[in-house]
Amino acid sequence: WYAADSNIAVTALPDPNYHFLGWTGDIVSTNNPLNIPMDKPYTLTADFEIDTYTLTVSSTAGGSATTPGEGIFTNDFGATPTIIAVSNANYHFLYWSGTAADAGKVADTNAESTTVTTDGDYTLVANFAIDTYLLTVSSTAGGSATTPGEGVFTNDYGATPAISAVSNANYHFLYWSGTAADAGKVADTNAESTTVTTDG
């Protein structure tokens, strides 16, 4: 109750992580505080809305973020939307990066499917890498594999590294053998210098 023709001020105070929208009822206004001349009875409602934040999602070559997709998405404060990354053929998922990961908002940065907590504007990047395979190279007596050498070598999927063999004095090269040759991955098994396709 207020005296007739007095002026009062009403103030709306949003809770944490909410913001004031405006007054509705007998007076519609966005003023805060709102001055009211008490010339009659009034009914007022202070309207509030939860804060929202953007999540900008992208990916490196080799796959994509399928949930929620790639682009800019708006979420309410405190929401924990699911994020899912899917790799292309012959690639694999590595981790999530970006400001959301840096701030510790991603539940598991190493999981393809996880959640992110929304309490600010963040970026998120799904990182992928091409699959790699081992090529184990050796030779029989009488020579050696000089390129890439003898031992275990790592190559990206689809790479076609050069392989070269050199015979010792009084020996001659015969052919390349092994699982790569058996699988038809050596371009010319009878050539001292050739290539091998890496897909396993």
Coordinates of C-alpha atoms in Angstrom, one line a residue:
W1 CA 0.0 0.0 0.0
Y2 CA 1.3 3.4 -0.9
A3 CA -0.2 6.9 -0.5
A4 CA -2.1 8.2 -3.5
D5 CA -0.1 10.3 -5.9
S6 CA 3.2 9.2 -4.4
N7 CA 6.0 8.0 -6.6
I8 CA 7.8 4.7 -6.0
A9 CA 10.6 2.9 -7.7
V10 CA 10.6 -0.9 -8.3
T11 CA 13.8 -2.7 -9.1
A12 CA 14.2 -6.2 -10.7
L13 CA 17.1 -8.3 -9.6
P14 CA 18.0 -11.3 -11.7
D15 CA 19.4 -14.4 -10.1
P16 CA 22.9 -15.5 -11.1
N17 CA 23.0 -16.6 -14.7
Y18 CA 19.7 -15.0 -15.6
H19 CA 19.0 -11.5 -17.0
F20 CA 16.1 -9.1 -16.8
L21 CA 13.8 -8.8 -19.8
G22 CA 11.2 -6.3 -18.8
W23 CA 8.1 -5.5 -16.9
T24 CA 4.7 -6.8 -18.0
G25 CA 1.2 -6.3 -16.5
D26 CA -0.4 -2.9 -16.1
I27 CA 2.9 -1.2 -17.2
V28 CA 5.0 -2.6 -20.0
S29 CA 8.6 -1.3 -19.8
T30 CA 12.2 -2.3 -19.8
N31 CA 13.2 0.5 -17.4
N32 CA 15.0 -0.9 -14.3
P33 CA 14.3 0.6 -11.8
L34 CA 10.8 1.5 -12.9
N35 CA 9.2 4.7 -11.5
I36 CA 5.5 4.3 -10.8
P37 CA 3.1 7.2 -10.0
M38 CA 0.6 5.8 -7.5
D39 CA -2.6 7.1 -9.1
K40 CA -4.3 3.7 -9.1
P41 CA -3.7 0.1 -8.2
Y42 CA -1.0 -1.6 -10.4
T43 CA 0.0 -5.2 -11.1
L44 CA 3.5 -5.9 -12.3
T45 CA 5.5 -8.9 -13.3
A46 CA 9.3 -8.9 -13.6
D47 CA 10.2 -11.2 -16.5
F48 CA 13.6 -13.0 -16.5
E49 CA 15.4 -15.3 -18.9
I50 CA 18.3 -17.7 -18.4
D51 CA 21.6 -16.6 -20.0
T52 CA 22.6 -18.3 -23.2
Y53 CA 26.1 -18.9 -24.7
T54 CA 27.5 -19.9 -28.0
L55 CA 29.5 -23.0 -28.8
T56 CA 31.4 -22.8 -32.1
V57 CA 32.2 -26.3 -33.4
S58 CA 34.7 -27.3 -36.1
S59 CA 37.0 -30.1 -37.1
T60 CA 40.4 -30.8 -38.7
A61 CA 40.8 -32.8 -41.9
G62 CA 39.9 -36.5 -41.6
G63 CA 36.5 -36.4 -39.9
S64 CA 33.7 -34.2 -38.6
A65 CA 31.7 -33.2 -35.6
T66 CA 28.3 -34.8 -36.3
T67 CA 26.6 -33.8 -33.0
P68 CA 25.5 -31.1 -32.7
G69 CA 27.2 -30.6 -36.1
E70 CA 29.6 -27.9 -37.2
G71 CA 28.8 -24.2 -36.8
I72 CA 27.6 -22.0 -34.0
F73 CA 25.1 -23.3 -31.5
T74 CA 23.3 -21.5 -28.7
N75 CA 22.8 -23.3 -25.3
D76 CA 21.3 -22.3 -22.0
F77 CA 23.6 -21.7 -19.0
G78 CA 24.4 -25.0 -17.4
A79 CA 23.3 -27.2 -20.3
T80 CA 25.6 -30.2 -21.1
P81 CA 25.0 -30.9 -24.8
T82 CA 26.4 -34.1 -26.3
I83 CA 29.2 -33.8 -28.7
I84 CA 30.1 -36.6 -31.1
A85 CA 33.0 -36.8 -33.6
V86 CA 33.2 -39.3 -36.5
S87 CA 36.3 -40.1 -38.4
N88 CA 36.5 -40.7 -42.1
A89 CA 37.8 -43.9 -43.6
N90 CA 41.5 -44.4 -42.8
Y91 CA 41.5 -41.7 -40.2
H92 CA 41.1 -41.8 -36.4
F93 CA 39.9 -39.4 -33.8
L94 CA 42.6 -37.9 -31.6
Y95 CA 41.0 -35.4 -29.1
W96 CA 38.8 -32.4 -28.6
S97 CA 40.6 -29.0 -28.4
G98 CA 39.5 -25.4 -28.3
T99 CA 38.6 -23.0 -25.5
A100 CA 36.0 -25.4 -24.0
A101 CA 38.7 -28.1 -23.7
D102 CA 41.2 -25.5 -22.3
A103 CA 38.7 -24.5 -19.7
G104 CA 38.0 -28.0 -18.6
K105 CA 34.4 -28.0 -19.8
V106 CA 34.7 -31.1 -21.9
A107 CA 33.9 -34.2 -19.8
D108 CA 36.5 -36.4 -21.7
T109 CA 38.6 -34.7 -24.3
N110 CA 39.8 -38.1 -25.6
A111 CA 36.4 -39.6 -26.1
E112 CA 34.7 -39.4 -29.5
S113 CA 31.3 -39.1 -27.7
T114 CA 31.2 -36.9 -24.6
T115 CA 29.5 -33.7 -23.2
V116 CA 30.5 -30.1 -22.8
T117 CA 29.3 -27.8 -20.0
T118 CA 27.9 -24.4 -21.1
D119 CA 28.8 -21.5 -18.9
G120 CA 30.4 -19.2 -21.4
D121 CA 31.1 -18.7 -25.1
Y122 CA 33.5 -21.5 -26.2
T123 CA 35.1 -23.0 -29.2
L124 CA 35.4 -26.7 -29.8
V125 CA 37.6 -28.6 -32.4
A126 CA 37.4 -32.3 -33.2
N127 CA 41.0 -33.4 -34.1
F128 CA 41.7 -36.3 -36.4
A129 CA 44.9 -37.9 -37.8
I130 CA 45.5 -40.3 -40.7
D131 CA 46.0 -43.9 -39.8
T132 CA 49.6 -45.1 -39.8
Y133 CA 51.0 -48.5 -40.5
L134 CA 54.4 -50.3 -39.9
L135 CA 56.6 -51.5 -42.7
T136 CA 59.2 -53.9 -41.4
V137 CA 62.1 -54.3 -43.8
S138 CA 64.9 -56.9 -43.8
S139 CA 67.0 -58.9 -46.2
T140 CA 68.6 -62.2 -46.8
A141 CA 72.4 -62.7 -46.9
G142 CA 74.1 -61.2 -49.9
G143 CA 72.8 -57.6 -49.8
S144 CA 70.7 -55.2 -47.9
A145 CA 67.6 -52.9 -48.2
T146 CA 69.1 -49.5 -48.4
T147 CA 65.9 -47.4 -48.8
P148 CA 64.4 -46.8 -46.3
G149 CA 66.9 -49.0 -44.6
E150 CA 66.3 -52.1 -42.5
G151 CA 64.1 -52.0 -39.4
V152 CA 60.6 -50.8 -38.6
F153 CA 59.2 -47.7 -40.4
T154 CA 55.9 -45.9 -39.9
N155 CA 54.0 -44.6 -42.9
D156 CA 50.7 -42.8 -43.4
Y157 CA 47.8 -44.7 -45.0
G158 CA 48.1 -44.6 -48.8
A159 CA 51.8 -43.5 -48.8
T160 CA 54.0 -45.2 -51.4
P161 CA 57.5 -45.1 -50.0
A162 CA 60.4 -46.0 -52.1
I163 CA 62.2 -49.3 -51.4
S164 CA 65.7 -50.1 -52.8
A165 CA 67.9 -53.1 -52.4
V166 CA 71.6 -53.3 -53.1
S167 CA 73.5 -56.6 -53.5
N168 CA 77.0 -57.3 -52.2
A169 CA 79.9 -58.2 -54.4
N170 CA 79.3 -61.6 -56.1
Y171 CA 75.6 -61.6 -55.2
H172 CA 72.6 -60.5 -57.2
F173 CA 69.1 -59.3 -56.3
L174 CA 66.3 -61.8 -56.7
Y175 CA 63.0 -60.3 -55.6
W176 CA 61.0 -58.7 -52.8
S177 CA 59.0 -61.1 -50.6
G178 CA 57.0 -60.8 -47.4
T179 CA 53.4 -59.9 -46.6
A180 CA 53.5 -56.7 -48.6
A181 CA 54.6 -58.7 -51.7
D182 CA 52.0 -61.4 -51.0
A183 CA 49.3 -58.8 -50.8
G184 CA 50.3 -57.2 -54.1
K185 CA 51.4 -53.9 -52.5
V186 CA 54.9 -53.9 -54.1
A187 CA 54.8 -52.2 -57.5
D188 CA 57.4 -54.5 -59.0
T189 CA 58.6 -57.4 -56.8
N190 CA 61.5 -58.1 -59.3
A191 CA 62.9 -54.6 -59.3
E192 CA 65.7 -53.6 -57.0
S193 CA 64.2 -50.1 -56.7
T194 CA 60.4 -49.8 -56.5
T195 CA 57.6 -48.7 -54.2
V196 CA 55.3 -50.2 -51.7
T197 CA 51.7 -49.1 -51.0
T198 CA 50.9 -48.6 -47.3
D199 CA 47.4 -49.7 -46.2
G200 CA 48.2 -52.2 -43.6

